[in-house]
mmCIF file of C-alpha atoms in Angstrom:
data_model
loop_
_atom_site.group_PDB
_atom_site.id
_atom_site.type_symbol
_atom_site.label_atom_id
_atom_site.label_comp_id
_atom_site.label_asym_id
_atom_site.label_seq_id
_atom_site.Cartn_x
_atom_site.Cartn_y
_atom_site.Cartn_z
ATOM 1 C CA UNK A 1 0.000 0.000 0.000
ATOM 2 C CA UNK A 2 1.369 3.417 -0.953
ATOM 3 C CA UNK A 3 2.264 5.615 1.991
ATOM 4 C CA UNK A 4 0.534 8.994 2.127
ATOM 5 C CA UNK A 5 2.664 12.090 1.745
ATOM 6 C CA UNK A 6 2.594 14.505 4.670
ATOM 7 C CA UNK A 7 3.513 18.137 5.125
ATOM 8 C CA UNK A 8 6.840 17.123 6.699
ATOM 9 C CA UNK A 9 7.785 15.236 3.518
ATOM 10 C CA UNK A 10 7.102 18.372 1.455
ATOM 11 C CA UNK A 11 9.175 20.506 3.827
ATOM 12 C CA UNK A 12 12.070 18.048 3.642
ATOM 13 C CA UNK A 13 11.973 17.902 -0.178
ATOM 14 C CA UNK A 14 11.829 21.684 -0.516
ATOM 15 C CA UNK A 15 14.448 22.348 2.156
ATOM 16 C CA UNK A 16 12.146 24.579 4.226
ATOM 17 C CA UNK A 17 10.333 24.426 7.545
ATOM 18 C CA UNK A 18 6.893 22.914 8.074
ATOM 19 C CA UNK A 19 5.661 26.411 8.920
ATOM 20 C CA UNK A 20 6.796 27.705 5.535
ATOM 21 C CA UNK A 21 4.903 24.934 3.743
ATOM 22 C CA UNK A 22 1.817 25.789 5.789
ATOM 23 C CA UNK A 23 2.166 29.445 4.809
ATOM 24 C CA UNK A 24 2.460 28.538 1.121
ATOM 25 C CA UNK A 25 -0.776 26.541 1.369
ATOM 26 C CA UNK A 26 -2.773 28.952 3.514
ATOM 27 C CA UNK A 27 -1.103 32.389 3.165
ATOM 28 C CA UNK A 28 0.954 32.283 -0.034
ATOM 29 C CA UNK A 29 1.365 36.077 -0.192
ATOM 30 C CA UNK A 30 3.528 35.942 2.963
ATOM 31 C CA UNK A 31 6.194 33.713 1.314
ATOM 32 C CA UNK A 32 8.956 34.886 -1.035
ATOM 33 C CA UNK A 33 8.305 34.065 -4.696
ATOM 34 C CA UNK A 34 11.340 31.779 -5.113
ATOM 35 C CA UNK A 35 10.598 29.839 -1.896
ATOM 36 C CA UNK A 36 6.916 29.540 -2.807
ATOM 37 C CA UNK A 37 7.805 28.147 -6.228
ATOM 38 C CA UNK A 38 10.155 25.577 -4.650
ATOM 39 C CA UNK A 39 7.475 24.416 -2.209
ATOM 40 C CA UNK A 40 4.792 24.203 -4.913
ATOM 41 C CA UNK A 41 7.157 22.182 -7.070
ATOM 42 C CA UNK A 42 7.701 19.716 -4.195
ATOM 43 C CA UNK A 43 3.947 19.481 -3.606
ATOM 44 C CA UNK A 44 3.371 18.699 -7.271
ATOM 45 C CA UNK A 45 6.253 16.213 -7.472
ATOM 46 C CA UNK A 46 5.240 14.312 -4.321
ATOM 47 C CA UNK A 47 1.501 14.446 -4.980
ATOM 48 C CA UNK A 48 0.778 15.984 -1.594
ATOM 49 C CA UNK A 49 -2.902 16.581 -0.732
ATOM 50 C CA UNK A 50 -3.580 18.470 2.480
ATOM 51 C CA UNK A 51 -5.749 16.871 5.127
ATOM 52 C CA UNK A 52 -8.961 18.857 4.976
ATOM 53 C CA UNK A 53 -10.385 17.043 7.995
ATOM 54 C CA UNK A 54 -7.373 17.992 10.115
ATOM 55 C CA UNK A 55 -7.615 21.598 8.968
ATOM 56 C CA UNK A 56 -11.287 21.695 9.863
ATOM 57 C CA UNK A 57 -10.642 20.259 13.327
ATOM 58 C CA UNK A 58 -8.054 22.966 13.976
ATOM 59 C CA UNK A 59 -10.379 25.681 12.711
ATOM 60 C CA UNK A 60 -13.393 24.207 14.491
ATOM 61 C CA UNK A 61 -15.548 24.752 11.382
ATOM 62 C CA UNK A 62 -16.397 22.072 8.852
ATOM 63 C CA UNK A 63 -16.907 22.788 5.173
ATOM 64 C CA UNK A 64 -19.568 20.062 4.986
ATOM 65 C CA UNK A 65 -23.310 20.495 5.375
ATOM 66 C CA UNK A 66 -25.424 17.418 6.158
ATOM 67 C CA UNK A 67 -28.681 16.683 4.345
ATOM 68 C CA UNK A 68 -30.914 13.888 5.661
ATOM 69 C CA UNK A 69 -34.054 13.145 3.639
ATOM 70 C CA UNK A 70 -36.869 10.606 3.839
ATOM 71 C CA UNK A 71 -36.306 8.834 0.538
ATOM 72 C CA UNK A 72 -33.637 9.476 -2.083
ATOM 73 C CA UNK A 73 -35.605 7.152 -4.372
ATOM 74 C CA UNK A 74 -38.193 9.935 -4.615
ATOM 75 C CA UNK A 75 -37.236 12.518 -7.271
ATOM 76 C CA UNK A 76 -38.765 15.218 -5.081
ATOM 77 C CA UNK A 77 -35.924 14.822 -2.579
ATOM 78 C CA UNK A 78 -33.372 14.671 -5.389
ATOM 79 C CA UNK A 79 -34.587 18.141 -6.394
ATOM 80 C CA UNK A 80 -34.387 19.331 -2.776
ATOM 81 C CA UNK A 81 -30.776 18.084 -2.703
ATOM 82 C CA UNK A 82 -30.016 19.906 -5.975
ATOM 83 C CA UNK A 83 -31.218 23.189 -4.510
ATOM 84 C CA UNK A 84 -29.284 22.702 -1.276
ATOM 85 C CA UNK A 85 -26.113 21.681 -3.133
ATOM 86 C CA UNK A 86 -26.294 24.747 -5.358
ATOM 87 C CA UNK A 87 -26.561 27.140 -2.418
ATOM 88 C CA UNK A 88 -23.825 25.301 -0.485
ATOM 89 C CA UNK A 89 -21.446 25.300 -3.445
ATOM 90 C CA UNK A 90 -21.849 29.059 -3.866
ATOM 91 C CA UNK A 91 -20.726 29.392 -0.244
ATOM 92 C CA UNK A 92 -17.742 27.100 -0.786
ATOM 93 C CA UNK A 93 -19.257 24.148 1.063
ATOM 94 C CA UNK A 94 -20.043 20.548 0.169
ATOM 95 C CA UNK A 95 -23.151 18.524 1.037
ATOM 96 C CA UNK A 96 -23.205 15.053 2.609
ATOM 97 C CA UNK A 97 -26.530 13.525 1.501
ATOM 98 C CA UNK A 98 -28.006 10.682 3.560
ATOM 99 C CA UNK A 99 -31.247 8.731 3.272
ATOM 100 C CA UNK A 100 -33.246 7.723 6.354
ATOM 101 C CA UNK A 101 -35.555 5.535 4.205
ATOM 102 C CA UNK A 102 -38.433 6.766 6.413
ATOM 103 C CA UNK A 103 -36.863 4.801 9.275
ATOM 104 C CA UNK A 104 -36.432 6.602 12.643
ATOM 105 C CA UNK A 105 -33.615 4.211 13.614
ATOM 106 C CA UNK A 106 -31.600 4.998 10.493
ATOM 107 C CA UNK A 107 -32.321 8.675 11.010
ATOM 108 C CA UNK A 108 -30.834 8.492 14.518
ATOM 109 C CA UNK A 109 -27.718 6.739 13.173
ATOM 110 C CA UNK A 110 -27.129 9.389 10.518
ATOM 111 C CA UNK A 111 -27.639 12.227 12.990
ATOM 112 C CA UNK A 112 -25.010 10.611 15.195
ATOM 113 C CA UNK A 113 -22.693 10.402 12.189
ATOM 114 C CA UNK A 114 -23.203 14.112 11.474
ATOM 115 C CA UNK A 115 -22.332 14.890 15.093
ATOM 116 C CA UNK A 116 -19.189 12.726 14.913
ATOM 117 C CA UNK A 117 -18.115 14.445 11.695
ATOM 118 C CA UNK A 118 -18.798 17.869 13.223
ATOM 119 C CA UNK A 119 -20.632 19.076 10.127
ATOM 120 C CA UNK A 120 -21.313 22.789 9.724
ATOM 121 C CA UNK A 121 -25.054 22.198 10.046
ATOM 122 C CA UNK A 122 -27.840 19.853 8.978
ATOM 123 C CA UNK A 123 -30.871 20.070 6.702
ATOM 124 C CA UNK A 124 -33.387 17.531 7.973
ATOM 125 C CA UNK A 125 -36.694 16.065 6.845
ATOM 126 C CA UNK A 126 -37.655 14.136 9.995
ATOM 127 C CA UNK A 127 -38.740 10.503 9.893
ATOM 128 C CA UNK A 128 -39.322 10.254 13.646
ATOM 129 C CA UNK A 129 -42.807 11.561 14.460
ATOM 130 C CA UNK A 130 -42.040 11.600 18.206
ATOM 131 C CA UNK A 131 -39.327 14.250 17.889
ATOM 132 C CA UNK A 132 -36.930 12.253 20.086
ATOM 133 C CA UNK A 133 -34.207 12.148 17.436
ATOM 134 C CA UNK A 134 -34.298 15.911 17.077
ATOM 135 C CA UNK A 135 -34.142 16.402 20.844
ATOM 136 C CA UNK A 136 -31.133 14.102 21.072
ATOM 137 C CA UNK A 137 -29.349 15.817 18.192
ATOM 138 C CA UNK A 138 -29.993 19.284 19.608
ATOM 139 C CA UNK A 139 -27.643 18.508 22.528
ATOM 140 C CA UNK A 140 -24.663 18.623 20.150
ATOM 141 C CA UNK A 141 -25.208 22.309 19.456
ATOM 142 C CA UNK A 142 -25.088 21.816 15.686
ATOM 143 C CA UNK A 143 -27.506 24.130 13.845
ATOM 144 C CA UNK A 144 -30.208 22.477 11.760
ATOM 145 C CA UNK A 145 -33.086 23.512 9.502
ATOM 146 C CA UNK A 146 -36.205 21.424 8.953
ATOM 147 C CA UNK A 147 -37.076 20.839 5.298
ATOM 148 C CA UNK A 148 -40.557 19.977 4.004
ATOM 149 C CA UNK A 149 -41.903 20.296 7.530
ATOM 150 C CA UNK A 150 -43.022 23.171 9.730
ATOM 151 C CA UNK A 151 -40.939 23.516 12.896
ATOM 152 C CA UNK A 152 -43.779 22.667 15.291
ATOM 153 C CA UNK A 153 -42.755 22.780 18.933
ATOM 154 C CA UNK A 154 -39.212 23.899 18.082
ATOM 155 C CA UNK A 155 -37.461 27.232 17.630
ATOM 156 C CA UNK A 156 -35.356 26.142 14.661
ATOM 157 C CA UNK A 157 -35.753 27.435 11.113
ATOM 158 C CA UNK A 158 -37.922 25.515 8.699
ATOM 159 C CA UNK A 159 -38.806 25.625 5.013
ATOM 160 C CA UNK A 160 -41.992 23.886 3.970
ATOM 161 C CA UNK A 161 -44.948 24.003 1.631
ATOM 162 C CA UNK A 162 -48.499 24.658 2.835
ATOM 163 C CA UNK A 163 -49.662 21.058 2.554
ATOM 164 C CA UNK A 164 -53.125 21.857 3.885
ATOM 165 C CA UNK A 165 -53.567 24.239 0.969
ATOM 166 C CA UNK A 166 -52.087 21.622 -1.373
ATOM 167 C CA UNK A 167 -54.516 18.919 -0.278
ATOM 168 C CA UNK A 168 -57.380 21.357 -0.727
ATOM 169 C CA UNK A 169 -56.196 22.221 -4.257
ATOM 170 C CA UNK A 170 -56.205 18.555 -5.256
ATOM 171 C CA UNK A 171 -59.639 17.651 -3.906
ATOM 172 C CA UNK A 172 -61.271 20.938 -4.882
ATOM 173 C CA UNK A 173 -60.217 20.185 -8.454
ATOM 174 C CA UNK A 174 -61.820 16.733 -8.267
ATOM 175 C CA UNK A 175 -65.034 18.053 -6.686
ATOM 176 C CA UNK A 176 -65.266 20.761 -9.339
ATOM 177 C CA UNK A 177 -64.991 18.001 -11.956
ATOM 178 C CA UNK A 178 -68.096 16.357 -10.469
ATOM 179 C CA UNK A 179 -66.565 13.664 -8.236
ATOM 180 C CA UNK A 180 -68.432 12.894 -5.017
ATOM 181 C CA UNK A 181 -66.657 9.683 -4.013
ATOM 182 C CA UNK A 182 -62.900 10.112 -3.579
ATOM 183 C CA UNK A 183 -60.158 7.896 -2.194
ATOM 184 C CA UNK A 184 -57.083 9.268 -0.428
ATOM 185 C CA UNK A 185 -53.992 7.058 -0.740
ATOM 186 C CA UNK A 186 -52.240 8.557 2.202
ATOM 187 C CA UNK A 187 -48.936 6.939 3.079
ATOM 188 C CA UNK A 188 -47.671 6.488 6.664
ATOM 189 C CA UNK A 189 -50.086 8.299 9.018
ATOM 190 C CA UNK A 190 -47.249 9.411 11.304
ATOM 191 C CA UNK A 191 -45.870 11.854 8.743
ATOM 192 C CA UNK A 192 -47.016 15.447 9.158
ATOM 193 C CA UNK A 193 -47.177 15.952 5.411
ATOM 194 C CA UNK A 194 -49.625 13.055 5.041
ATOM 195 C CA UNK A 195 -51.857 14.388 7.806
ATOM 196 C CA UNK A 196 -51.806 17.963 6.495
ATOM 197 C CA UNK A 197 -52.736 16.895 2.968
ATOM 198 C CA UNK A 198 -55.612 14.881 4.404
ATOM 199 C CA UNK A 199 -56.782 17.936 6.384
ATOM 200 C CA UNK A 200 -56.745 20.033 3.226
ATOM 201 C CA UNK A 201 -58.702 17.378 1.334
ATOM 202 C CA UNK A 202 -61.392 17.296 4.022
ATOM 203 C CA UNK A 203 -61.510 21.099 4.040
ATOM 204 C CA UNK A 204 -62.211 21.112 0.305
ATOM 205 C CA UNK A 205 -65.032 18.612 0.774
ATOM 206 C CA UNK A 206 -66.549 20.738 3.540
ATOM 207 C CA UNK A 207 -66.358 23.833 1.331
ATOM 208 C CA UNK A 208 -68.477 21.958 -1.212
ATOM 209 C CA UNK A 209 -71.006 20.909 1.406
ATOM 210 C CA UNK A 210 -69.756 17.320 1.407
ATOM 211 C CA UNK A 211 -69.025 15.282 4.515
ATOM 212 C CA UNK A 212 -65.893 13.267 5.379
ATOM 213 C CA UNK A 213 -67.736 10.076 4.378
ATOM 214 C CA UNK A 214 -67.189 11.145 0.761
ATOM 215 C CA UNK A 215 -63.474 10.361 1.157
ATOM 216 C CA UNK A 216 -62.182 6.828 1.751
ATOM 217 C CA UNK A 217 -58.631 6.722 3.138
ATOM 218 C CA UNK A 218 -56.243 3.971 2.049
ATOM 219 C CA UNK A 219 -53.082 4.232 4.186
ATOM 220 C CA UNK A 220 -49.788 2.702 3.036
ATOM 221 C CA UNK A 221 -46.616 1.875 4.941
ATOM 222 C CA UNK A 222 -44.392 3.640 2.427
ATOM 223 C CA UNK A 223 -44.520 6.430 -0.131
ATOM 224 C CA UNK A 224 -43.283 4.548 -3.192
ATOM 225 C CA UNK A 225 -44.600 3.055 -6.424
ATOM 226 C CA UNK A 226 -44.941 -0.461 -4.974
ATOM 227 C CA UNK A 227 -47.128 0.894 -2.156
ATOM 228 C CA UNK A 228 -49.197 2.691 -4.772
ATOM 229 C CA UNK A 229 -49.737 -0.526 -6.718
ATOM 230 C CA UNK A 230 -50.857 -2.255 -3.524
ATOM 231 C CA UNK A 231 -53.276 0.588 -2.772
ATOM 232 C CA UNK A 232 -54.550 0.340 -6.339
ATOM 233 C CA UNK A 233 -55.284 -3.358 -5.849
ATOM 234 C CA UNK A 234 -57.211 -2.574 -2.655
ATOM 235 C CA UNK A 235 -59.083 0.153 -4.498
ATOM 236 C CA UNK A 236 -60.116 -2.302 -7.193
ATOM 237 C CA UNK A 237 -61.479 -4.634 -4.521
ATOM 238 C CA UNK A 238 -63.840 -2.088 -2.979
ATOM 239 C CA UNK A 239 -67.536 -2.875 -3.404
ATOM 240 C CA UNK A 240 -68.343 0.773 -4.078
ATOM 241 C CA UNK A 241 -65.295 1.993 -5.978
ATOM 242 C CA UNK A 242 -64.606 5.753 -5.781
ATOM 243 C CA UNK A 243 -64.536 7.664 -9.050
ATOM 244 C CA UNK A 244 -61.363 9.586 -8.172
ATOM 245 C CA UNK A 245 -58.247 9.163 -6.078
ATOM 246 C CA UNK A 246 -55.915 11.714 -4.507
ATOM 247 C CA UNK A 247 -52.459 10.373 -3.606
ATOM 248 C CA UNK A 248 -50.112 11.816 -0.993
ATOM 249 C CA UNK A 249 -47.272 11.861 -3.525
ATOM 250 C CA UNK A 250 -46.617 11.166 -7.190
ATOM 251 C CA UNK A 251 -44.898 7.823 -6.649
ATOM 252 C CA UNK A 252 -48.049 6.487 -5.012
ATOM 253 C CA UNK A 253 -50.116 7.949 -7.850
ATOM 254 C CA UNK A 254 -47.902 6.296 -10.468
ATOM 255 C CA UNK A 255 -48.342 2.971 -8.664
ATOM 256 C CA UNK A 256 -52.133 3.382 -8.646
ATOM 257 C CA UNK A 257 -51.986 4.249 -12.352
ATOM 258 C CA UNK A 258 -50.028 1.048 -13.045
ATOM 259 C CA UNK A 259 -52.572 -1.035 -11.112
ATOM 260 C CA UNK A 260 -55.453 0.503 -13.064
ATOM 261 C CA UNK A 261 -53.710 -0.047 -16.385
ATOM 262 C CA UNK A 262 -53.038 -3.723 -15.550
ATOM 263 C CA UNK A 263 -56.703 -4.236 -14.592
ATOM 264 C CA UNK A 264 -58.053 -2.530 -17.698
ATOM 265 C CA UNK A 265 -59.545 0.387 -15.754
ATOM 266 C CA UNK A 266 -59.477 3.558 -17.800
ATOM 267 C CA UNK A 267 -57.790 6.685 -16.473
ATOM 268 C CA UNK A 268 -59.340 9.228 -16.341
ATOM 269 C CA UNK A 269 -62.694 7.936 -17.689
ATOM 270 C CA UNK A 270 -63.201 5.244 -15.037
ATOM 271 C CA UNK A 271 -60.956 6.726 -12.355
ATOM 272 C CA UNK A 272 -59.431 10.203 -12.094
ATOM 273 C CA UNK A 273 -56.033 10.437 -10.361
ATOM 274 C CA UNK A 274 -54.247 13.390 -8.755
ATOM 275 C CA UNK A 275 -50.733 13.149 -7.275
ATOM 276 C CA UNK A 276 -48.539 15.442 -5.217
ATOM 277 C CA UNK A 277 -45.006 16.873 -5.781
ATOM 278 C CA UNK A 278 -45.079 17.162 -9.607
ATOM 279 C CA UNK A 279 -41.890 15.172 -10.095
ATOM 280 C CA UNK A 280 -40.464 14.920 -13.605
ATOM 281 C CA UNK A 281 -42.041 11.496 -14.179
ATOM 282 C CA UNK A 282 -45.536 12.902 -13.575
ATOM 283 C CA UNK A 283 -45.682 14.607 -16.963
ATOM 284 C CA UNK A 284 -44.004 11.643 -18.682
ATOM 285 C CA UNK A 285 -46.414 8.964 -17.401
ATOM 286 C CA UNK A 286 -48.464 6.894 -19.868
ATOM 287 C CA UNK A 287 -51.382 9.074 -18.798
ATOM 288 C CA UNK A 288 -49.819 12.445 -17.845
ATOM 289 C CA UNK A 289 -50.476 12.965 -14.164
ATOM 290 C CA UNK A 290 -52.274 15.905 -12.595
ATOM 291 C CA UNK A 291 -50.239 16.882 -9.556
ATOM 292 C CA UNK A 292 -49.799 19.482 -6.834
ATOM 293 C CA UNK A 293 -46.427 21.067 -7.524
ATOM 294 C CA UNK A 294 -43.972 21.762 -4.726
ATOM 295 C CA UNK A 295 -41.012 24.077 -5.499
ATOM 296 C CA UNK A 296 -38.505 21.451 -4.361
ATOM 297 C CA UNK A 297 -35.308 23.056 -5.702
ATOM 298 C CA UNK A 298 -36.276 26.403 -4.179
ATOM 299 C CA UNK A 299 -37.072 24.669 -0.889
ATOM 300 C CA UNK A 300 -33.619 23.085 -0.712
ATOM 301 C CA UNK A 301 -31.845 26.305 -1.645
ATOM 302 C CA UNK A 302 -33.750 28.415 0.888
ATOM 303 C CA UNK A 303 -33.120 25.882 3.647
ATOM 304 C CA UNK A 304 -29.391 25.876 2.911
ATOM 305 C CA UNK A 305 -29.308 29.682 2.879
ATOM 306 C CA UNK A 306 -31.027 29.838 6.275
ATOM 307 C CA UNK A 307 -28.529 27.353 7.673
ATOM 308 C CA UNK A 308 -25.607 29.349 6.262
ATOM 309 C CA UNK A 309 -27.003 32.546 7.772
ATOM 310 C CA UNK A 310 -27.184 30.898 11.177
ATOM 311 C CA UNK A 311 -23.706 29.400 11.072
ATOM 312 C CA UNK A 312 -22.156 32.656 9.849
ATOM 313 C CA UNK A 313 -23.907 34.617 12.604
ATOM 314 C CA UNK A 314 -22.503 32.197 15.179
ATOM 315 C CA UNK A 315 -18.990 32.376 13.722
ATOM 316 C CA UNK A 316 -18.990 36.167 13.692
ATOM 317 C CA UNK A 317 -20.479 36.407 17.186
ATOM 318 C CA UNK A 318 -23.284 38.670 16.001
ATOM 319 C CA UNK A 319 -24.687 40.476 19.058
ATOM 320 C CA UNK A 320 -28.299 39.616 18.266
ATOM 321 C CA UNK A 321 -27.474 36.202 16.887
ATOM 322 C CA UNK A 322 -29.557 34.523 14.214
ATOM 323 C CA UNK A 323 -33.289 35.090 14.010
ATOM 324 C CA UNK A 324 -35.045 31.791 13.307
ATOM 325 C CA UNK A 325 -37.653 31.889 10.556
ATOM 326 C CA UNK A 326 -40.406 29.637 9.277
ATOM 327 C CA UNK A 327 -40.700 29.908 5.512
ATOM 328 C CA UNK A 328 -43.925 28.475 4.077
ATOM 329 C CA UNK A 329 -44.128 28.241 0.283
ATOM 330 C CA UNK A 330 -47.356 27.918 -1.662
ATOM 331 C CA UNK A 331 -48.182 24.866 -3.826
ATOM 332 C CA UNK A 332 -49.605 24.993 -7.338
ATOM 333 C CA UNK A 333 -52.004 22.607 -9.088
ATOM 334 C CA UNK A 334 -50.758 21.365 -12.461
ATOM 335 C CA UNK A 335 -53.663 19.841 -14.395
ATOM 336 C CA UNK A 336 -52.987 17.069 -16.895
ATOM 337 C CA UNK A 337 -55.012 14.316 -18.534
ATOM 338 C CA UNK A 338 -55.238 11.922 -15.546
ATOM 339 C CA UNK A 339 -58.053 13.988 -13.988
ATOM 340 C CA UNK A 340 -59.846 15.416 -16.995
ATOM 341 C CA UNK A 341 -62.770 13.001 -17.356
ATOM 342 C CA UNK A 342 -66.200 14.545 -17.832
ATOM 343 C CA UNK A 343 -68.730 13.569 -15.189
#
C-alpha cells in the first residue's frame, strides 16, 4: 500500500520548515516568490494533498453540510438536494446527503454520524414523528433547519410548503370536476405531510357541502410506487369503488396508475387520479399525471441559505445572533389528462 505524503515530507523535499509549507498553502502572499515556487514544485512532485479534515478540526468549522431526507428514491428529494447543493457550493461548502428511508432508527444513526463528523449544520426532513431524534441531536449544538416540515414545537428554522392548501387544491379540483366519491392514498399516518394533505382534502369537501364520508382513506406503509400498486389493488377490490383518487405523492399515484392499467380500468374515464409533488415522471407517465407542484429546488436552496445565515452569525459572534424563521411556500395545481374526465 502506498504511503501517504505529509507536510513534513514536502518541507524536507523543498528544504524549508513545516511552517513555511503551511504558509504557502494557507497564506501564499507571505512567502517569497522563489521559496513559494520551490514548495509548490515539491507538492506537485510528491503528490501531496492536504488533510482537509485535520484543517477543519483545527479551525473548528467544517466545510460540509449534512442533508438527511426521507427517501432518495423519490425525485422530489433529489430536487431538494439539488437546490441545497447549489446554495452550499456558492458558499464554498459541500453537502453530505443521507437517506433515512423513512426509518427513525436509520435517522438516529445518521444524525449521530453528522455529530461525529462535526458538520457545519444539517438540513433535515424528519422521519421520527415523536421528535426524540431531534431532541437528542440538539444537545450537540449543531444548527439544523427542517425541510418539508413546519418547525412545530421547536425554535429552529424551517422551510416547507403549505400542505393543507395543497390537499385542498387537489380535492377541490376533483369536486369541481363532479366527483363525489374520492379515495385518499395517504402513506404512513405518522408523517405530518400526510396528515396535512388529508386535512386540506377534508376542508375542500366541507367547502363543497360534502361530509368526510365522501373520502375513503387507504393508508400505506411507504410512499413509493410499490405501495401505490398495492393501494390500487385494494381500491379495485372495494364494493363501491370511488370515481377519483388523490395520492399523498406522485410515486403512489404512479403505482395506482399502473394497477389501473393492468386491470383494464381507464384513467381518467373510469378513475381520475391526482398526485402530489409534480416530479419529472408525472408529466411523462403513460397518462400524464395531474399533480400538486412543490417548489422542491427552491425549498432546498432556501433551507441551505437559512442554515448558512445561522452558522455565519454564530462564527462572527453577532450580538443579536440569528433570528429563526419559518418559511412556508405555496403549492400549485398542475392539471394534466389523468383527472380530466367529464362527469
